[in-house]
Amino acid sequence: TKMLCVFLLLLLLTATLALHPVHQDPAQDQRHLVHSVFEKRPILFLSEFEDFNEADVDLVKQRLSSLFPALDCGLDDMGEPTGGGGDGLVDKRELAWRLKRVEQDHLHLDARLHLQQFDGNDDLLLTYEELMTAYPHHSQRFYSADLNKDGWLSESEAGRFFHPESTPGMLKPLAGETMQAYDRNNDGVLTRAEAHAHTAGGQELFSSLDKDRDGVLNFTEVALWHKFKYDARVADLIARLLAVADTDKDGSLTVSEMTEHYTVFVGVNETLTAPHLELFDEDVLGKHDDHMLQEAAAGSAGAASGVENHAVHEDL
C-alpha cells in the first residue's frame, strides 16, 4: 500500500509539472525571438519589419527594391557612405556596413531586454552591484562600457557590456578577460599551448596573429584576435548571403538578384544556416569559422568587412 501511494504521488507530480511547466524568464524568451527574427531578416532595421508582410510576395519585393538604394550607398576608403549614391551593385563592403548597423539596432533591443532582467530597482540603469552578481569576472568590461563614467550603465551602454565582441572600443576588456582566463602562468602573454585552449586554431592561425614573431601573443595581439573574430563572422555571414543570392557569382548583388532571392533577406520560409546575432557571440567559433578567422588574421576578411586594422590600436 505504501509503494502504491508513493507511485500515485509521483504520477500526480509528473502530471502537475506537465500542466504547469517551469516558468521561463520572459526576457530570455524575447531575446530568443530577437535572435531568430534577426536570422531571418538580417538587413532590416527593427522599424522596417512592419513594412514587410510575407504573405504578399509582390509587396515584399517592392519594399526590398525601394530599400536597395540604401544598401547601394557607395563607401569611401574609410568604409563610410559617400553620400553620392552607388553603382547599381551592392558589394561586400556595402553589405558589411549595413549588417553592422542593423546588428547594433538589434543589440540595442537585446540590451533593453537584459535591462529588464537585471535592473532590480526598475530605474532603467544597471549598477555595478546588479551586474556583478551575475558577472563577477567582468568588472573591467563594466568600466569600459560606462562611457560617461557616472557609475551606471544606460540602455545603450548596457549593449556595450552584453555584446562587447560587436562593439567598437570594447576590445580592451575582451583581451583582458581572455588573458585572465588562459594566461595560466600570469606572465602577461599567451603561449601557443595557452592560445590553443581558447580556439580550435592551429599553428597557421597563431602565426598570423603573432605580428612581432616573438612566439607568444601579447595584449595587443590578443585584442587583434577578437577583432579578427568579428571580421571573420561578418565575412562569413556575407558569404552565406552571396551563396544564395549572387547568381552570376560576381561577388556583388543587383536589385533583381535580391528581389529574386528575397527570402534570405526579408522572408520567413528560407533562412541562413546560422543566426546572425549569435555569429558574434564568443563561443560559436567552430571549424568553418576557424578557417574564416585565419583569412581574417591574414587581412582578407578585414577588407571585406570595411574596417581597417589600425582601429584596434585606437580602441586600446
XYZ file of C-alpha atoms in Angstrom:
316
model
C 0.000 0.000 0.000
C 2.857 2.385 0.845
C 4.513 1.736 -2.521
C 1.233 2.358 -4.289
C 0.828 5.708 -2.525
C 4.359 6.747 -3.491
C 3.674 5.743 -7.087
C 0.444 7.748 -7.167
C 2.181 10.805 -5.678
C 4.914 10.633 -8.321
C 2.292 10.261 -11.016
C 0.413 13.303 -9.683
C 3.641 15.344 -9.523
C 4.528 14.434 -13.117
C 1.065 15.434 -14.321
C 1.277 18.736 -12.414
C 4.645 19.614 -13.973
C 3.300 18.780 -17.417
C 0.326 21.089 -16.916
C 2.391 23.800 -15.247
C 5.865 23.881 -16.795
C 8.722 25.592 -15.015
C 8.434 29.339 -15.519
C 10.877 30.722 -18.049
C 12.327 34.208 -17.838
C 10.247 36.256 -20.341
C 13.279 38.373 -21.196
C 15.136 35.198 -22.198
C 12.224 34.170 -24.421
C 12.101 37.607 -26.047
C 15.847 37.571 -26.694
C 15.461 34.218 -28.431
C 12.749 35.808 -30.573
C 15.009 38.758 -31.395
C 17.777 36.372 -32.445
C 15.511 34.264 -34.658
C 13.947 37.288 -36.338
C 17.411 38.718 -36.931
C 18.423 35.478 -38.607
C 15.506 35.686 -40.986
C 15.812 39.387 -41.805
C 19.496 40.278 -41.485
C 19.428 43.544 -43.451
C 16.348 45.134 -41.880
C 16.210 47.583 -39.006
C 13.551 46.839 -36.402
C 11.488 49.803 -37.579
C 11.387 48.327 -41.092
C 9.883 44.980 -40.070
C 6.321 46.259 -40.273
C 6.797 47.144 -43.926
C 7.280 43.508 -44.859
C 4.237 41.249 -44.925
C 5.471 37.831 -46.034
C 2.016 36.862 -47.290
C 2.199 39.455 -50.078
C 5.231 38.486 -52.148
C 4.823 41.330 -54.632
C 4.746 43.883 -51.824
C 7.820 42.317 -50.211
C 9.752 42.571 -53.472
C 8.587 46.149 -53.946
C 9.748 47.106 -50.452
C 13.079 45.383 -50.955
C 13.563 47.136 -54.270
C 12.879 50.509 -52.634
C 15.413 49.611 -49.931
C 18.146 48.835 -52.461
C 19.481 52.423 -52.801
C 20.083 52.495 -49.037
C 22.230 49.369 -49.421
C 23.989 50.578 -52.569
C 25.289 53.585 -50.678
C 28.828 53.896 -52.037
C 31.633 53.841 -49.459
C 34.841 55.818 -49.154
C 38.248 54.402 -48.216
C 37.320 54.505 -44.518
C 34.154 52.466 -45.099
C 31.735 55.381 -44.668
C 28.947 56.328 -47.132
C 29.999 58.908 -49.679
C 26.538 60.421 -49.980
C 26.770 60.294 -53.747
C 24.969 57.008 -54.279
C 26.309 53.711 -55.548
C 26.921 51.962 -58.830
C 23.853 49.726 -59.055
C 25.567 46.885 -57.223
C 25.741 46.041 -53.524
C 29.232 44.718 -52.870
C 30.706 43.004 -49.810
C 31.791 46.239 -48.146
C 28.346 47.774 -48.531
C 26.720 44.629 -47.193
C 29.084 44.669 -44.206
C 28.303 48.313 -43.490
C 24.570 47.590 -43.493
C 24.836 44.357 -41.469
C 26.827 46.058 -38.724
C 24.401 48.955 -38.447
C 21.400 46.630 -38.363
C 23.130 44.462 -35.796
C 23.609 47.435 -33.488
C 19.903 48.204 -33.850
C 19.033 44.689 -32.722
C 21.625 44.674 -29.948
C 20.022 47.852 -28.621
C 16.750 45.966 -28.210
C 18.600 42.998 -26.732
C 20.195 45.346 -24.183
C 16.735 46.625 -23.260
C 15.635 43.063 -22.543
C 18.758 42.461 -20.446
C 17.915 45.657 -18.578
C 14.515 44.252 -17.662
C 16.199 41.140 -16.298
C 18.951 42.683 -14.161
C 17.570 46.104 -13.187
C 16.493 45.279 -9.660
C 15.029 48.701 -8.743
C 13.474 49.484 -12.164
C 15.355 52.758 -12.613
C 16.351 51.859 -16.216
C 20.000 51.809 -15.155
C 22.312 48.941 -14.291
C 24.602 49.379 -11.318
C 27.895 47.615 -10.772
C 26.343 45.603 -7.952
C 23.362 44.492 -10.053
C 25.616 43.124 -12.780
C 28.495 41.721 -10.773
C 26.161 39.275 -9.035
C 25.727 37.509 -12.379
C 29.046 38.524 -13.991
C 31.628 38.603 -11.178
C 34.643 38.417 -13.520
C 33.610 41.254 -15.837
C 34.386 44.346 -13.776
C 36.713 45.846 -16.405
C 34.020 45.297 -19.016
C 31.607 47.308 -16.848
C 34.001 50.246 -16.532
C 34.746 50.241 -20.264
C 31.043 50.123 -21.120
C 30.343 53.068 -18.802
C 31.229 55.761 -21.335
C 30.282 58.806 -19.243
C 31.820 57.314 -16.078
C 28.774 58.008 -13.920
C 28.845 54.551 -12.308
C 25.715 53.231 -14.054
C 25.012 51.675 -17.428
C 22.268 53.186 -19.518
C 20.437 51.155 -22.134
C 22.969 51.931 -24.863
C 25.906 51.336 -22.501
C 24.360 48.022 -21.455
C 24.592 46.952 -25.097
C 28.343 47.503 -24.915
C 28.555 45.349 -21.792
C 26.490 42.417 -23.044
C 27.888 42.410 -26.601
C 31.472 43.691 -26.397
C 32.522 41.475 -29.312
C 30.291 43.565 -31.592
C 31.093 46.971 -30.107
C 33.922 49.317 -31.119
C 36.026 50.327 -28.127
C 35.432 47.114 -26.155
C 38.449 45.151 -27.389
C 40.479 46.030 -24.310
C 38.192 44.337 -21.725
C 37.764 41.354 -24.048
C 41.520 40.970 -24.318
C 41.815 41.304 -20.547
C 39.207 38.603 -19.966
C 40.991 36.287 -22.398
C 44.309 36.871 -20.644
C 42.728 36.250 -17.255
C 41.158 33.002 -18.423
C 44.008 31.472 -20.445
C 47.294 33.008 -19.265
C 47.955 30.132 -16.872
C 51.321 31.328 -15.566
C 50.277 35.016 -15.392
C 53.248 36.256 -17.418
C 51.178 38.686 -19.497
C 51.368 36.746 -22.782
C 49.737 33.677 -24.317
C 51.910 30.826 -25.476
C 50.857 28.538 -28.317
C 49.555 25.992 -25.822
C 47.575 28.603 -23.885
C 46.154 30.124 -27.050
C 45.217 26.709 -28.400
C 42.975 26.209 -25.361
C 40.989 29.277 -26.445
C 40.291 28.257 -30.043
C 40.378 25.344 -32.444
C 43.009 27.180 -34.475
C 46.346 25.630 -35.283
C 49.886 26.807 -35.979
C 48.848 28.836 -39.018
C 46.356 30.906 -37.052
C 48.775 31.566 -34.188
C 51.489 32.692 -36.620
C 49.060 35.070 -38.335
C 48.199 36.688 -35.010
C 51.811 36.831 -33.750
C 52.649 40.050 -35.584
C 56.051 40.637 -33.944
C 57.069 36.980 -34.423
C 58.225 36.520 -30.819
C 56.403 33.209 -30.382
C 53.752 34.495 -27.961
C 50.665 36.717 -28.145
C 50.853 39.967 -26.192
C 47.864 42.031 -25.048
C 47.532 43.988 -28.304
C 47.742 40.828 -30.388
C 45.009 39.211 -28.280
C 42.867 42.310 -28.862
C 43.526 41.929 -32.592
C 42.427 38.326 -32.222
C 38.977 39.487 -31.072
C 38.749 41.975 -33.915
C 39.667 39.273 -36.422
C 36.948 37.060 -34.955
C 34.428 39.825 -35.567
C 35.668 40.395 -39.127
C 35.552 36.660 -39.813
C 31.965 36.383 -38.661
C 30.884 39.377 -40.757
C 32.635 37.898 -43.782
C 31.044 34.517 -43.088
C 27.542 35.962 -42.984
C 28.174 37.854 -46.216
C 29.389 34.639 -47.823
C 26.176 32.910 -46.747
C 24.048 35.651 -48.295
C 26.026 35.693 -51.540
C 25.975 31.900 -51.798
C 22.188 32.074 -52.103
C 21.544 35.354 -53.918
C 24.609 36.061 -56.086
C 23.504 34.032 -59.092
C 26.163 35.322 -61.500
C 28.912 34.868 -58.870
C 30.468 38.281 -59.415
C 30.741 38.987 -55.691
C 28.007 41.621 -55.600
C 24.222 41.858 -55.735
C 21.880 43.531 -58.183
C 18.383 44.599 -57.252
C 16.967 41.741 -59.322
C 19.144 39.182 -57.517
C 17.965 40.484 -54.153
C 14.286 40.522 -55.086
C 14.533 37.087 -56.695
C 16.030 35.656 -53.505
C 14.106 37.916 -51.152
C 13.516 35.163 -48.583
C 17.098 35.211 -47.272
C 16.882 38.959 -46.711
C 13.324 39.593 -45.502
C 11.350 36.346 -45.642
C 10.466 33.625 -43.161
C 10.419 30.499 -45.305
C 14.106 30.351 -46.160
C 16.814 31.367 -43.719
C 20.559 31.254 -43.347
C 22.132 28.276 -41.614
C 23.200 30.195 -38.506
C 21.585 33.016 -36.503
C 23.188 36.335 -37.376
C 23.264 37.714 -33.864
C 24.865 34.595 -32.440
C 27.555 34.662 -35.099
C 29.082 37.384 -32.966
C 28.930 35.517 -29.682
C 32.169 34.378 -28.072
C 31.513 30.629 -28.057
C 30.443 29.984 -31.667
C 33.853 29.590 -33.298
C 33.689 26.193 -34.998
C 35.937 24.628 -37.608
C 34.377 26.512 -40.517
C 34.612 29.796 -38.624
C 38.209 28.968 -37.746
C 39.085 28.891 -41.449
C 37.404 32.278 -41.834
C 39.370 33.517 -38.821
C 42.659 32.518 -40.424
C 41.718 34.518 -43.506
C 40.739 37.463 -41.344
C 44.027 37.336 -39.453
C 45.817 37.422 -42.783
C 43.856 40.538 -43.670
C 41.466 39.315 -46.348
C 38.318 39.415 -44.250
C 39.243 42.811 -42.858
C 38.962 44.279 -46.334
C 35.612 42.604 -46.903
C 34.213 43.978 -43.663
C 35.302 47.527 -44.436
C 37.200 48.010 -41.163
C 40.893 48.826 -41.027
C 43.178 47.013 -38.578
C 44.561 50.258 -37.144
C 41.187 50.783 -35.476
C 42.238 48.192 -32.916
C 45.081 50.352 -31.701
C 42.733 53.327 -31.418
C 40.401 51.214 -29.250
C 43.277 50.305 -26.964
